[in-house]
Amino acid sequence: VFRASSAVQLIPLLMLTYFGKRGGKSSNKTLNADEESTPASKSTLKDSLAILFQQSRTIEFWLHLISRSIIMILVSFLLFIPSYMAQCYEMSSASSARVGSMFALGCLLSVSTLAETTYPSIAAATTAEKNSNNHAGGSKSMSSSSSSSLSR
């Protein structure tokens, strides 16, 4: 399983090399009308590896790599739960699948809760936006209800 997943991790590198060789019509477009259009150079495996090496020096690359590895372990565990429940607790296939689904839902809730505590500035901005929308909508509904009560 781990060897196969390692091989799958190489797919983006191979796609970068393949599509880089093909070039593309969109790569010949310029952003400004003043600039001259120059055709894109062909990408080779050496160029792709150079880009990968350059990106491997950034913290974002390693965070992404670690998160993909952790997700791979989590998903393999999620796939293991129904068979574990069926074999160890002699549950039916349907019941063990339900238990596996509930575990996956618990993982989703814990990750979303952790995201709010890990990124409080984003959570605060989202909450402030919701509150401003609620206050704007609430004041409109209050003014319309007060005007309708005045007209009666």
PDB file of C-alpha atoms in Angstrom:
ATOM      1  CA  VAL A   1       0.000   0.000   0.000  1.00  0.00           C
ATOM      2  CA  PHE A   2       2.755   2.450   0.909  1.00  0.00           C
ATOM      3  CA  ARG A   3       4.763   1.690  -2.224  1.00  0.00           C
ATOM      4  CA  ALA A   4       1.700   2.184  -4.380  1.00  0.00           C
ATOM      5  CA  SER A   5       0.884   5.473  -2.676  1.00  0.00           C
ATOM      6  CA  SER A   6       4.484   6.613  -3.170  1.00  0.00           C
ATOM      7  CA  ALA A   7       4.169   5.864  -6.868  1.00  0.00           C
ATOM      8  CA  VAL A   8       0.911   7.840  -6.998  1.00  0.00           C
ATOM      9  CA  GLN A   9       2.718  10.828  -5.476  1.00  0.00           C
ATOM     10  CA  LEU A  10       4.897  10.962  -8.623  1.00  0.00           C
ATOM     11  CA  ILE A  11       1.909  11.527 -10.918  1.00  0.00           C
ATOM     12  CA  PRO A  12       1.952  15.357 -10.556  1.00  0.00           C
ATOM     13  CA  LEU A  13       5.642  15.435 -11.502  1.00  0.00           C
ATOM     14  CA  LEU A  14       5.003  13.307 -14.573  1.00  0.00           C
ATOM     15  CA  MET A  15       2.004  15.447 -15.549  1.00  0.00           C
ATOM     16  CA  LEU A  16       4.107  18.589 -15.203  1.00  0.00           C
ATOM     17  CA  THR A  17       6.704  17.102 -17.527  1.00  0.00           C
ATOM     18  CA  TYR A  18       4.132  15.827 -20.048  1.00  0.00           C
ATOM     19  CA  PHE A  19       2.065  18.999 -20.291  1.00  0.00           C
ATOM     20  CA  GLY A  20       5.210  21.149 -20.229  1.00  0.00           C
ATOM     21  CA  LYS A  21       6.464  19.388 -23.374  1.00  0.00           C
ATOM     22  CA  ARG A  22       3.174  19.962 -25.169  1.00  0.00           C
ATOM     23  CA  GLY A  23       3.268  23.669 -24.539  1.00  0.00           C
ATOM     24  CA  GLY A  24      -0.036  25.350 -24.970  1.00  0.00           C
ATOM     25  CA  LYS A  25      -1.815  28.160 -26.712  1.00  0.00           C
ATOM     26  CA  SER A  26      -2.519  29.916 -23.433  1.00  0.00           C
ATOM     27  CA  SER A  27       1.205  30.098 -22.601  1.00  0.00           C
ATOM     28  CA  ASN A  28       1.782  32.347 -25.644  1.00  0.00           C
ATOM     29  CA  LYS A  29      -0.647  35.018 -24.434  1.00  0.00           C
ATOM     30  CA  THR A  30       0.686  38.160 -22.854  1.00  0.00           C
ATOM     31  CA  LEU A  31      -0.668  40.034 -19.906  1.00  0.00           C
ATOM     32  CA  ASN A  32      -0.075  43.496 -21.330  1.00  0.00           C
ATOM     33  CA  ALA A  33      -0.573  44.709 -24.864  1.00  0.00           C
ATOM     34  CA  ASP A  34       2.824  46.448 -24.755  1.00  0.00           C
ATOM     35  CA  GLU A  35       4.794  43.222 -24.302  1.00  0.00           C
ATOM     36  CA  GLU A  36       5.769  41.037 -27.221  1.00  0.00           C
ATOM     37  CA  SER A  37       4.564  37.462 -27.157  1.00  0.00           C
ATOM     38  CA  THR A  38       7.277  34.865 -26.808  1.00  0.00           C
ATOM     39  CA  PRO A  39       6.669  31.168 -27.220  1.00  0.00           C
ATOM     40  CA  ALA A  40       7.039  29.063 -24.091  1.00  0.00           C
ATOM     41  CA  SER A  41      10.110  26.871 -23.914  1.00  0.00           C
ATOM     42  CA  LYS A  42       9.700  23.117 -23.794  1.00  0.00           C
ATOM     43  CA  SER A  43       9.833  21.633 -20.310  1.00  0.00           C
ATOM     44  CA  THR A  44      12.042  18.656 -19.612  1.00  0.00           C
ATOM     45  CA  LEU A  45      12.260  16.258 -16.697  1.00  0.00           C
ATOM     46  CA  LYS A  46      15.363  18.131 -15.547  1.00  0.00           C
ATOM     47  CA  ASP A  47      13.422  21.412 -15.468  1.00  0.00           C
ATOM     48  CA  SER A  48      10.587  19.778 -13.552  1.00  0.00           C
ATOM     49  CA  LEU A  49      13.000  18.348 -10.993  1.00  0.00           C
ATOM     50  CA  ALA A  50      14.666  21.759 -10.659  1.00  0.00           C
ATOM     51  CA  ILE A  51      11.279  23.337  -9.918  1.00  0.00           C
ATOM     52  CA  LEU A  52      10.496  20.569  -7.439  1.00  0.00           C
ATOM     53  CA  PHE A  53      13.864  21.096  -5.719  1.00  0.00           C
ATOM     54  CA  GLN A  54      13.242  24.833  -5.541  1.00  0.00           C
ATOM     55  CA  GLN A  55       9.802  24.293  -4.040  1.00  0.00           C
ATOM     56  CA  SER A  56      11.158  21.767  -1.540  1.00  0.00           C
ATOM     57  CA  ARG A  57      12.994  24.616   0.157  1.00  0.00           C
ATOM     58  CA  THR A  58       9.708  26.253   1.218  1.00  0.00           C
ATOM     59  CA  ILE A  59       7.759  25.469   4.372  1.00  0.00           C
ATOM     60  CA  GLU A  60       4.495  25.246   2.410  1.00  0.00           C
ATOM     61  CA  PHE A  61       5.851  22.311   0.421  1.00  0.00           C
ATOM     62  CA  TRP A  62       6.665  20.352   3.565  1.00  0.00           C
ATOM     63  CA  LEU A  63       3.357  21.206   5.238  1.00  0.00           C
ATOM     64  CA  HIS A  64       1.510  19.996   2.157  1.00  0.00           C
ATOM     65  CA  LEU A  65       3.591  16.818   2.009  1.00  0.00           C
ATOM     66  CA  ILE A  66       3.040  16.052   5.696  1.00  0.00           C
ATOM     67  CA  SER A  67      -0.698  16.717   5.449  1.00  0.00           C
ATOM     68  CA  ARG A  68      -1.016  14.381   2.446  1.00  0.00           C
ATOM     69  CA  SER A  69       0.844  11.675   4.338  1.00  0.00           C
ATOM     70  CA  ILE A  70      -1.371  12.071   7.396  1.00  0.00           C
ATOM     71  CA  ILE A  71      -4.508  12.004   5.263  1.00  0.00           C
ATOM     72  CA  MET A  72      -3.299   8.785   3.615  1.00  0.00           C
ATOM     73  CA  ILE A  73      -2.975   7.151   7.050  1.00  0.00           C
ATOM     74  CA  LEU A  74      -6.388   8.469   8.123  1.00  0.00           C
ATOM     75  CA  VAL A  75      -8.119   7.193   4.990  1.00  0.00           C
ATOM     76  CA  SER A  76      -6.520   3.767   5.269  1.00  0.00           C
ATOM     77  CA  PHE A  77      -7.748   3.636   8.874  1.00  0.00           C
ATOM     78  CA  LEU A  78     -11.252   4.687   7.766  1.00  0.00           C
ATOM     79  CA  LEU A  79     -11.256   1.868   5.221  1.00  0.00           C
ATOM     80  CA  PHE A  80     -10.183  -0.581   7.922  1.00  0.00           C
ATOM     81  CA  ILE A  81     -12.951   0.232  10.448  1.00  0.00           C
ATOM     82  CA  PRO A  82     -15.878  -1.599   8.762  1.00  0.00           C
ATOM     83  CA  SER A  83     -13.917  -4.836   8.332  1.00  0.00           C
ATOM     84  CA  TYR A  84     -12.637  -4.561  11.919  1.00  0.00           C
ATOM     85  CA  MET A  85     -16.179  -4.153  13.253  1.00  0.00           C
ATOM     86  CA  ALA A  86     -17.477  -7.037  11.146  1.00  0.00           C
ATOM     87  CA  GLN A  87     -14.730  -9.434  12.197  1.00  0.00           C
ATOM     88  CA  CYS A  88     -14.169  -8.535  15.859  1.00  0.00           C
ATOM     89  CA  TYR A  89     -17.689  -7.627  16.939  1.00  0.00           C
ATOM     90  CA  GLU A  90     -19.546  -9.867  14.452  1.00  0.00           C
ATOM     91  CA  MET A  91     -21.573  -6.977  13.151  1.00  0.00           C
ATOM     92  CA  SER A  92     -23.406  -7.116   9.849  1.00  0.00           C
ATOM     93  CA  SER A  93     -21.862  -5.401   6.844  1.00  0.00           C
ATOM     94  CA  ALA A  94     -24.469  -2.636   6.939  1.00  0.00           C
ATOM     95  CA  SER A  95     -23.972  -1.936  10.645  1.00  0.00           C
ATOM     96  CA  SER A  96     -20.203  -1.914  10.359  1.00  0.00           C
ATOM     97  CA  ALA A  97     -20.429   0.467   7.386  1.00  0.00           C
ATOM     98  CA  ARG A  98     -22.614   2.793   9.480  1.00  0.00           C
ATOM     99  CA  VAL A  99     -20.033   2.749  12.277  1.00  0.00           C
ATOM    100  CA  GLY A 100     -17.303   3.582   9.751  1.00  0.00           C
ATOM    101  CA  SER A 101     -19.390   6.455   8.382  1.00  0.00           C
ATOM    102  CA  MET A 102     -19.989   7.837  11.858  1.00  0.00           C
ATOM    103  CA  PHE A 103     -16.267   7.692  12.577  1.00  0.00           C
ATOM    104  CA  ALA A 104     -15.580   9.603   9.348  1.00  0.00           C
ATOM    105  CA  LEU A 105     -18.184  12.205  10.350  1.00  0.00           C
ATOM    106  CA  GLY A 106     -16.478  12.546  13.743  1.00  0.00           C
ATOM    107  CA  CYS A 107     -13.161  13.118  11.968  1.00  0.00           C
ATOM    108  CA  LEU A 108     -14.755  15.829   9.833  1.00  0.00           C
ATOM    109  CA  LEU A 109     -16.190  17.575  12.885  1.00  0.00           C
ATOM    110  CA  SER A 110     -12.906  17.438  14.762  1.00  0.00           C
ATOM    111  CA  VAL A 111     -10.983  18.838  11.794  1.00  0.00           C
ATOM    112  CA  SER A 112     -13.455  21.673  11.288  1.00  0.00           C
ATOM    113  CA  THR A 113     -13.402  22.492  15.008  1.00  0.00           C
ATOM    114  CA  LEU A 114      -9.619  22.400  15.024  1.00  0.00           C
ATOM    115  CA  ALA A 115      -9.567  24.758  12.033  1.00  0.00           C
ATOM    116  CA  GLU A 116     -11.453  27.386  14.041  1.00  0.00           C
ATOM    117  CA  THR A 117      -9.015  27.163  16.947  1.00  0.00           C
ATOM    118  CA  THR A 118      -5.947  26.977  14.711  1.00  0.00           C
ATOM    119  CA  TYR A 119      -6.922  29.949  12.544  1.00  0.00           C
ATOM    120  CA  PRO A 120      -8.757  32.310  14.921  1.00  0.00           C
ATOM    121  CA  SER A 121      -8.330  35.349  12.666  1.00  0.00           C
ATOM    122  CA  ILE A 122     -10.200  33.635   9.833  1.00  0.00           C
ATOM    123  CA  ALA A 123     -12.882  32.409  12.223  1.00  0.00           C
ATOM    124  CA  ALA A 124     -13.231  35.925  13.699  1.00  0.00           C
ATOM    125  CA  ALA A 125     -13.533  37.455  10.228  1.00  0.00           C
ATOM    126  CA  THR A 126     -16.202  34.932   9.255  1.00  0.00           C
ATOM    127  CA  THR A 127     -18.116  35.539  12.489  1.00  0.00           C
ATOM    128  CA  ALA A 128     -17.889  39.316  12.044  1.00  0.00           C
ATOM    129  CA  GLU A 129     -19.164  39.022   8.484  1.00  0.00           C
ATOM    130  CA  LYS A 130     -22.098  36.874   9.608  1.00  0.00           C
ATOM    131  CA  ASN A 131     -22.911  39.297  12.403  1.00  0.00           C
ATOM    132  CA  SER A 132     -22.808  42.305  10.076  1.00  0.00           C
ATOM    133  CA  ASN A 133     -25.116  40.519   7.643  1.00  0.00           C
ATOM    134  CA  ASN A 134     -27.483  39.578  10.472  1.00  0.00           C
ATOM    135  CA  HIS A 135     -27.545  43.129  11.830  1.00  0.00           C
ATOM    136  CA  ALA A 136     -28.151  44.593   8.376  1.00  0.00           C
ATOM    137  CA  GLY A 137     -30.910  42.093   7.678  1.00  0.00           C
ATOM    138  CA  GLY A 138     -32.332  42.493  11.182  1.00  0.00           C
ATOM    139  CA  SER A 139     -32.526  46.282  10.946  1.00  0.00           C
ATOM    140  CA  LYS A 140     -34.272  46.058   7.586  1.00  0.00           C
ATOM    141  CA  SER A 141     -36.854  43.621   8.902  1.00  0.00           C
ATOM    142  CA  MET A 142     -37.399  45.725  12.037  1.00  0.00           C
ATOM    143  CA  SER A 143     -37.887  48.907  10.017  1.00  0.00           C
ATOM    144  CA  SER A 144     -40.315  47.200   7.672  1.00  0.00           C
ATOM    145  CA  SER A 145     -42.267  45.705  10.571  1.00  0.00           C
ATOM    146  CA  SER A 146     -42.395  49.060  12.397  1.00  0.00           C
ATOM    147  CA  SER A 147     -43.571  50.843   9.244  1.00  0.00           C
ATOM    148  CA  SER A 148     -46.242  48.229   8.679  1.00  0.00           C
ATOM    149  CA  SER A 149     -47.421  48.548  12.271  1.00  0.00           C
ATOM    150  CA  LEU A 150     -47.545  52.354  11.882  1.00  0.00           C
ATOM    151  CA  SER A 151     -49.650  52.101   8.750  1.00  0.00           C
ATOM    152  CA  ARG A 152     -52.262  49.999  10.595  1.00  0.00           C
TER     153      ARG A 152
END
